[in-house]
Each structure stands twice: as structure tokens, then as C-alpha cells.
């Protein structure tokens, strides 16, 4: 168990493997919470939730049902469900929580086979990890070395109750086809393949740990002094392979899966070698990479959403949706009364600052070096005449304090102001700089 562990949070689907995990968890002496994700994708979804509640009640454990709405546009329905499921579980965890899932040895073998068939890189051979940081806590898979048949025997021996998911028999899904059509043939020919592939995953994980330590030092050579962003002017001095490795490890710091090699091949070149007046963005399921002011940013996908409108009173602090909070300094803008409205940026906005002529909001944001993805997110403060009298966190800088959402899961989202700059840095050790053909600057 991680040293900071305080509570077990058991992700329970109601299937056989999670029923075994629940039975084992309640014998540990640790405080346990049961959580069930209601996907709403099957007619039996309500019955699954009711069954998990019954299991938790019989075990005298608290149970929470989290309802999600998977987005099929995020890489398909399965990928969308996975992303929504893990986002809900991350949001549920508190510091010191250990989320337990019931992945077992058969799951590990299937995952490794699927990744190999899809052309995974070396680190994809780690497969499913035993333990990793997750949200405010940790994600643990204590059954990962236990075969499915051993779990089934345990469940039958202890007369546990579970429900079988009928979708697990649908061989139109890749994993189910592999499980029912391919794995029996492989196991018949190579009976020890489960142990062998499990050993492959463990050895690869050890090797990855060594590379991760080495790459962490390398990342430090490119990280800005005042933010965890990467400086473009030093990163481009690395070899192409090293650049890819650094960016993948940098994303792994947040627990994000990197984009595919094909996406990274083209997208990273666009980010690093674009002209200074361009702001290219590389998007994939887990996040976004963006460039601004000579630095690379890790951004969530999608970006946090603000509000359409809100009212703020003098001296008050109020929320601006998922984006952050705004505080009106009580002594600021006395001529504007005690009540103002907030709204997002609108094309053509002009800002009426005290003792200054009206100025185009777009130009004001550019002068303040606010990144493009933030310009439509910051709250614009308007008076009774619908005039923009302030931009929270930008101008007047002492009037409205803006505190961005600092959730670690949002990556570098919170760095919205021009105070983050790339200053000249000593070059890294000389290496060749392989600028892609057709992209070398004049």
C-alpha cells in the first residue's frame, strides 16, 4: 500500500471479479467505500446498480452510484465510456484514497496482446499497472497476478453473488473476440503464456522506471523556472527520438496517455517548428498540447467551461464555472456602483478602463500575453450600460482577482497570464538538431 493511503475505494461493477475483490477488501481492516459507475448503456444498467447496492449493504459498507454520460465522439463509445468512467472516479477520490479495481491476470494478457496487434511502442508492453497515482489518490489492482479461474473458484467456494455482463459475449468487440476465439488456442499451444507475459509486463515496467528517472532529469533541462512548461528553444536542440521520449514522459507526469506515434510525429513538428505568429494545437483523447510565447503547454481536452453570465457584488468572490473564481476588490472601481455583471468575451468588445481611451479587448489580451485558449474563458466585467469595464485577472489588474482552477488533472491550464515567459537559457549539451524537411526557418 502507498505510505499515504488512508481509505480503500472499491470500484465494483457487480461482476464476479469485483465481487471477489469486495469480499477480500472487507477483511483487510481498512475503511472501505464501494463505488459503482452507472453507464446507462445497457437495459440492465439499473439492475447492475441495484445489485451492487445490495452487495455493499450485505457487507455493511457505504455505496455510491455515479451516473455518467459517455461521449461517443471521443474515440468511439468504448473509449468515451472509459474516459467518462475514469473522470468520475478521479473526481470522487480524496487525498489518501486508494481506488481498487478487479483487473486480473487474464485481463493483463489480453491487454498485452491487443497492444502488440495495434503496434504499441516498447512502453506499451508494461500493460496494466499494479499501482499508479490517480486523481487525488492512487489506483491499485491487487488481483492483477491472479488468474480468472482462481477468482471464479474463490467466488464459488465462498458462495458469492454476482451478475454476468451479456455484452462480454459479443465478439464484435476486439477484446471479446480475442478472449473467446483466440486465447483458447494460444493457451492450448503455450500453457504457460499467462505467466510468461506477466513476467514480460513486470520486466518492462522495471525498465520503464529506470528510463523515467533518467528522462525526469532530462525534462528538468527544458522546464521553465516559474512553471512546469517546456521551453521550445531548448527542446528543438534534442534529437527527434529524444524529443518524443521527453514529451511522452512529460505527459505521463499527469497520468495522461500520449497521442499515437503517428499523431506525435506530425503534431510535435508542427508545435516546435511553426512560425512565431502561429499557435498550433495537437489534440487527442486524453488532452491537448499547445504552444504559446515560446513554451509548450499541456491542456485538458475538452477545456473547462465557464458561465454564460453571472452577477458579482463589490467585495464578493464568486465562481466562474469550471474555469476559476473571481474576487472584486472592495475598494476598486468606486464609480461603478456595487453590482456588475460578468460574461465571456464577445467579438468586437472594447474595454473602458479608468483614465484611458477605449481599447479593443483582443488587443488588450494580446498585450497582456494571455494565451489564445484563455481569451474566450476569462470573465469580462460589464456595467449597467453594457460597457466592459474590466477583464478579470488582466485589467485593471488590481480590481478583479482571478484564481484559475488549479486541479492537477487540468495540467498547465492554470497558467493564463503573460508573467510566464521564456527567458534565455543555457543550451543543453550539443546534439544535432533535425528540423523536418521543409520546416527549416530562414
XYZ file of C-alpha atoms in Angstrom:
442
model
C 0.000 0.000 0.000
C 1.206 3.563 -0.660
C 2.515 5.235 2.536
C -0.145 7.978 2.320
C -3.045 5.504 1.996
C -5.982 6.194 4.321
C -9.061 4.616 2.749
C -9.976 1.974 0.149
C -12.455 2.901 -2.586
C -13.627 -0.228 -4.372
C -14.824 0.172 -7.970
C -17.479 -2.527 -8.192
C -19.271 -3.441 -11.416
C -21.200 -6.273 -9.792
C -19.395 -8.920 -11.833
C -17.621 -11.964 -10.435
C -14.138 -10.450 -10.197
C -15.287 -7.281 -8.407
C -17.469 -9.369 -6.066
C -14.318 -11.284 -5.055
C -12.423 -8.038 -4.550
C -15.204 -6.656 -2.352
C -15.189 -9.846 -0.263
C -11.418 -9.583 0.204
C -11.386 -5.827 0.859
C -13.810 -6.028 3.759
C -11.395 -8.423 5.516
C -8.433 -6.024 5.407
C -9.441 -3.866 8.370
C -9.157 -0.732 6.231
C -12.111 1.651 5.882
C -13.815 0.768 2.581
C -16.210 2.677 0.324
C -17.939 0.999 -2.626
C -18.500 2.965 -5.833
C -20.419 1.853 -8.924
C -20.390 3.605 -12.295
C -23.812 3.702 -13.953
C -23.062 3.976 -17.696
C -26.672 3.717 -18.810
C -25.558 1.856 -21.940
C -27.488 -1.385 -21.362
C -31.082 -2.218 -20.404
C -29.683 -3.984 -17.304
C -27.840 -0.870 -16.070
C -30.345 -0.158 -13.280
C -30.295 -3.814 -12.207
C -26.483 -3.717 -12.009
C -26.577 -0.646 -9.774
C -29.217 -2.241 -7.529
C -27.142 -5.430 -7.264
C -24.011 -3.514 -6.211
C -26.013 -1.621 -3.592
C -27.219 -4.964 -2.242
C -23.670 -6.364 -2.127
C -22.458 -3.280 -0.237
C -25.403 -3.397 2.164
C -24.774 -7.076 2.947
C -21.125 -6.207 3.614
C -22.199 -3.199 5.727
C -20.223 -0.847 3.517
C -21.287 2.582 2.203
C -22.092 2.603 -1.511
C -22.112 5.419 -4.066
C -23.585 5.163 -7.571
C -22.052 7.645 -10.031
C -24.036 8.229 -13.222
C -22.073 9.179 -16.340
C -22.917 10.018 -19.949
C -20.271 8.615 -22.313
C -19.456 10.724 -25.358
C -19.098 8.509 -28.467
C -17.273 11.337 -30.254
C -14.239 10.777 -28.003
C -12.750 7.844 -29.908
C -15.923 5.742 -30.045
C -18.416 4.576 -27.440
C -15.991 2.276 -25.590
C -13.284 4.944 -25.369
C -15.834 7.603 -24.430
C -17.230 5.391 -21.661
C -13.740 4.670 -20.349
C -12.826 8.354 -20.277
C -16.064 9.351 -18.545
C -15.720 6.471 -16.061
C -12.197 7.376 -15.012
C -13.042 11.083 -14.859
C -15.910 10.325 -12.440
C -13.698 8.090 -10.296
C -10.925 10.700 -10.183
C -13.411 13.346 -9.078
C -14.686 11.043 -6.321
C -11.285 10.372 -4.735
C -9.994 12.365 -1.792
C -6.337 12.684 -0.711
C -5.152 9.344 0.680
C -7.800 7.301 -1.159
C -6.761 4.104 -2.925
C -9.072 3.119 -5.758
C -9.175 -0.683 -6.165
C -10.169 -2.306 -9.444
C -10.539 -6.036 -10.096
C -8.316 -6.436 -13.153
C -6.792 -9.924 -13.143
C -4.042 -11.868 -14.939
C -6.245 -12.766 -17.915
C -7.014 -9.061 -18.411
C -3.286 -8.366 -18.447
C -2.593 -10.962 -21.167
C -5.484 -9.677 -23.306
C -4.265 -6.105 -22.959
C -0.722 -7.014 -23.970
C -1.924 -8.996 -26.999
C -4.199 -6.174 -28.156
C -1.436 -3.599 -27.788
C 1.012 -5.739 -29.764
C -1.560 -6.233 -32.530
C -2.129 -2.472 -32.634
C 1.600 -1.788 -32.939
C 2.384 -0.487 -29.459
C 5.739 1.024 -28.624
C 8.100 -0.579 -26.073
C 6.440 1.073 -23.083
C 3.052 -0.282 -24.146
C 4.370 -3.696 -23.085
C 4.026 -2.574 -19.466
C 0.373 -3.459 -19.901
C -1.908 -2.777 -16.939
C -0.046 -1.295 -13.989
C -0.267 -2.649 -10.456
C -0.127 0.787 -8.822
C -0.093 4.368 -10.095
C -1.057 7.873 -8.950
C -4.674 8.620 -9.781
C -6.503 11.882 -9.141
C -6.005 12.894 -5.528
C -5.003 9.340 -4.556
C -3.846 6.096 -6.117
C -5.124 3.358 -8.415
C -4.331 -0.191 -7.246
C -5.025 -3.520 -8.953
C -4.349 -6.132 -6.258
C -5.659 -9.096 -8.316
C -3.522 -8.445 -11.391
C -1.369 -11.577 -10.898
C -4.337 -13.856 -10.111
C -5.823 -15.944 -12.973
C -9.520 -15.668 -13.761
C -10.176 -19.321 -12.937
C -8.683 -18.899 -9.453
C -11.044 -15.979 -8.818
C -14.002 -17.992 -10.040
C -13.119 -20.890 -7.757
C -12.847 -18.447 -4.828
C -16.244 -16.944 -5.648
C -17.893 -20.356 -5.872
C -16.201 -21.608 -2.695
C -17.488 -18.596 -0.722
C -20.886 -18.663 -2.450
C -20.578 -15.074 -3.608
C -23.319 -13.395 -5.624
C -22.600 -11.677 -8.933
C -24.110 -10.764 -12.301
C -22.692 -11.690 -15.702
C -22.466 -8.949 -18.303
C -24.079 -10.246 -21.527
C -22.015 -7.805 -23.618
C -18.903 -9.815 -22.680
C -20.105 -12.481 -25.122
C -20.334 -10.086 -28.074
C -17.353 -10.980 -30.274
C -17.816 -7.868 -32.412
C -15.733 -6.174 -29.711
C -11.992 -6.753 -30.174
C -11.308 -7.843 -26.599
C -14.202 -10.298 -26.570
C -13.101 -11.797 -29.901
C -9.592 -12.240 -28.565
C -10.898 -13.747 -25.311
C -13.304 -16.275 -26.849
C -11.792 -17.068 -30.244
C -8.030 -16.592 -29.949
C -6.916 -17.043 -26.339
C -8.115 -20.666 -26.005
C -5.926 -21.623 -28.998
C -2.889 -19.763 -27.653
C -3.248 -21.253 -24.167
C -3.617 -24.757 -25.624
C -0.361 -24.353 -27.552
C 1.526 -22.358 -24.891
C 0.053 -23.294 -21.476
C 2.458 -21.022 -19.578
C 1.789 -17.919 -21.704
C -0.037 -16.170 -18.859
C 2.969 -16.377 -16.551
C 5.377 -15.560 -19.393
C 3.503 -12.449 -20.498
C 3.012 -11.352 -16.929
C 6.787 -11.540 -16.486
C 7.235 -9.520 -19.702
C 4.995 -6.781 -18.305
C 6.826 -6.678 -14.957
C 10.283 -6.535 -16.576
C 9.143 -3.803 -18.958
C 7.707 -1.836 -16.046
C 11.072 -2.067 -14.242
C 12.889 -0.880 -17.364
C 10.400 1.938 -17.815
C 11.027 3.042 -14.237
C 14.738 3.401 -14.999
C 14.064 5.363 -18.189
C 11.540 7.508 -16.336
C 14.147 8.548 -13.767
C 16.636 9.416 -16.500
C 14.048 11.314 -18.523
C 12.900 13.279 -15.466
C 16.390 14.750 -15.223
C 16.337 15.492 -18.945
C 12.950 17.209 -18.681
C 14.395 19.470 -15.999
C 16.807 20.886 -18.579
C 13.869 22.195 -20.607
C 11.388 23.159 -17.891
C 10.778 26.860 -17.245
C 11.898 28.316 -13.928
C 8.437 29.625 -12.951
C 6.137 26.954 -14.437
C 6.244 23.260 -15.464
C 6.099 24.232 -19.144
C 8.746 23.178 -21.654
C 10.900 25.735 -23.477
C 10.747 25.285 -27.240
C 14.143 26.921 -27.840
C 15.984 24.179 -25.940
C 13.734 21.232 -26.778
C 14.412 21.601 -30.502
C 18.110 21.013 -29.802
C 17.356 17.419 -28.823
C 17.335 14.566 -31.324
C 13.942 13.668 -32.753
C 13.714 10.420 -30.779
C 14.673 12.182 -27.542
C 12.076 14.904 -28.120
C 9.370 12.265 -28.435
C 10.564 10.492 -25.289
C 10.694 13.748 -23.293
C 7.181 14.792 -24.317
C 5.723 11.346 -23.561
C 7.312 11.343 -20.103
C 6.179 14.930 -19.519
C 2.599 13.858 -20.273
C 2.993 10.789 -18.054
C 3.702 13.117 -15.092
C -0.020 13.951 -15.235
C -1.088 10.364 -15.780
C -2.063 11.170 -19.365
C -1.710 8.642 -22.140
C 0.242 10.181 -25.031
C -1.131 10.582 -28.545
C -0.366 7.861 -31.049
C 3.081 7.834 -32.646
C 1.525 8.929 -35.938
C -0.154 11.925 -34.277
C 3.003 12.807 -32.380
C 5.194 12.528 -35.493
C 3.343 15.282 -37.282
C 1.873 17.210 -34.381
C 5.088 17.745 -32.409
C 6.874 19.001 -35.506
C 4.062 21.485 -36.092
C 4.307 22.689 -32.494
C 8.075 23.058 -32.352
C 8.852 24.403 -35.801
C 5.850 26.625 -36.506
C 6.415 30.303 -37.201
C 6.240 32.527 -34.124
C 2.900 34.066 -35.166
C 1.164 30.664 -35.219
C -0.327 28.801 -32.263
C -0.735 25.170 -33.399
C -2.529 22.668 -31.155
C -2.232 18.869 -31.046
C -5.426 17.213 -29.753
C -6.089 13.589 -28.802
C -8.428 11.744 -26.456
C -6.607 12.454 -23.174
C -5.513 16.046 -23.715
C -4.007 18.760 -25.887
C -0.545 20.171 -26.493
C -0.344 23.850 -27.365
C 2.443 26.332 -27.993
C 2.445 29.962 -26.909
C 5.105 32.541 -26.152
C 7.930 30.043 -26.741
C 6.593 27.342 -24.409
C 4.635 24.079 -24.658
C 1.505 23.668 -22.531
C -0.370 20.506 -21.514
C -4.086 21.288 -21.680
C -7.165 19.197 -20.892
C -9.486 18.012 -23.652
C -12.072 19.446 -23.561
C -11.160 22.726 -21.890
C -13.013 23.719 -18.701
C -16.253 25.609 -19.357
C -17.145 28.989 -17.891
C -20.592 30.512 -17.474
C -22.759 32.450 -19.894
C -23.361 35.169 -17.338
C -23.147 35.893 -13.624
C -23.589 38.786 -11.203
C -20.817 39.930 -8.882
C -21.058 42.324 -5.942
C -18.389 44.539 -4.508
C -16.089 42.625 -2.155
C -17.586 39.316 -3.263
C -15.881 36.163 -4.549
C -17.910 34.114 -6.997
C -17.458 31.109 -9.254
C -16.906 31.275 -12.992
C -17.934 27.692 -13.742
C -15.118 25.182 -14.132
C -12.695 27.949 -15.117
C -11.995 29.505 -11.730
C -13.198 32.170 -9.270
C -13.361 35.965 -9.386
C -12.958 38.364 -6.464
C -13.972 42.023 -6.714
C -11.570 44.027 -4.560
C -13.864 46.156 -2.387
C -12.031 49.447 -2.983
C -11.732 49.078 -6.776
C -13.849 50.955 -9.340
C -15.897 53.000 -6.866
C -17.595 54.827 -9.759
C -19.231 51.605 -10.988
C -21.549 51.072 -8.030
C -21.816 47.838 -6.078
C -23.207 45.427 -8.672
C -21.715 44.379 -12.011
C -22.279 41.556 -14.494
C -19.825 39.013 -15.876
C -19.899 37.366 -19.305
C -17.444 35.749 -21.754
C -15.533 37.572 -24.491
C -17.559 38.699 -27.491
C -16.002 39.648 -30.872
C -15.713 43.393 -31.181
C -15.546 44.003 -27.416
C -13.918 47.246 -26.334
C -12.682 47.806 -22.789
C -13.295 51.097 -20.939
C -10.537 51.359 -18.354
C -10.298 54.328 -15.940
C -8.448 57.323 -17.370
C -7.686 55.538 -20.639
C -9.337 55.657 -24.055
C -11.428 52.627 -25.027
C -9.301 49.785 -26.325
C -10.106 46.667 -28.329
C -10.309 43.709 -25.943
C -8.479 41.498 -28.422
C -5.510 43.871 -28.459
C -5.517 44.235 -24.676
C -5.387 40.461 -24.222
C -2.589 40.185 -26.768
C -0.550 42.864 -24.979
C -1.047 41.026 -21.682
C 0.233 37.836 -23.375
C -2.865 35.877 -22.465
C -2.776 32.503 -24.324
C -5.384 32.145 -27.104
C -7.259 29.330 -25.341
C -7.810 31.592 -22.325
C -9.106 34.629 -24.202
C -12.618 33.246 -24.551
C -12.601 31.913 -20.967
C -11.776 34.944 -18.827
C -14.776 36.783 -17.325
C -15.493 40.195 -18.873
C -16.983 42.645 -16.334
C -19.745 44.921 -17.653
C -21.644 47.841 -16.096
C -25.301 48.848 -16.370
C -24.571 50.423 -19.790
C -23.196 47.037 -21.003
C -19.709 48.543 -21.275
C -16.760 46.262 -20.492
C -15.025 47.961 -17.563
C -12.598 45.152 -16.663
C -11.250 41.768 -17.643
C -10.806 39.663 -14.523
C -7.155 38.961 -13.807
C -5.930 41.208 -16.639
C -7.093 44.825 -16.446
C -7.338 46.775 -14.277
C -5.036 44.252 -12.613
C -5.845 45.399 -9.066
C -9.628 45.430 -9.460
C -10.714 41.833 -10.036
C -8.546 38.994 -8.808
C -8.911 35.854 -10.881
C -7.952 32.469 -9.427
C -7.922 29.767 -12.125
C -8.968 26.210 -11.401
C -5.753 24.550 -10.202
C -6.967 20.935 -10.378
C -3.817 18.910 -11.229
C -5.883 16.867 -13.692
C -6.123 20.012 -15.858
C -2.379 20.075 -16.498
C -0.966 23.510 -17.293
C -4.403 25.080 -17.678
C -3.906 27.452 -14.742
C -1.051 29.343 -16.416
C -3.107 32.023 -18.124
C -1.072 35.183 -17.684
C 1.895 36.674 -19.503
C 4.045 36.510 -16.374
C 5.052 33.052 -17.607
C 7.787 33.803 -20.108
C 10.675 32.004 -21.709
C 13.918 33.696 -20.760
C 17.246 32.899 -22.447
C 18.662 29.660 -21.048
C 21.988 27.895 -21.444
C 21.810 25.440 -24.284
C 21.646 21.755 -23.473
C 24.650 19.605 -24.346
C 25.288 19.881 -28.102
C 23.281 17.443 -30.183
C 22.181 17.501 -33.765
C 19.015 19.459 -34.494
C 16.967 17.569 -37.049
C 14.475 20.149 -38.293
C 11.942 18.378 -40.555
C 12.423 18.888 -44.277
C 10.530 21.920 -45.483
C 10.328 23.425 -41.988
C 13.800 24.886 -41.549
C 13.488 28.573 -40.774
C 15.162 31.105 -42.988
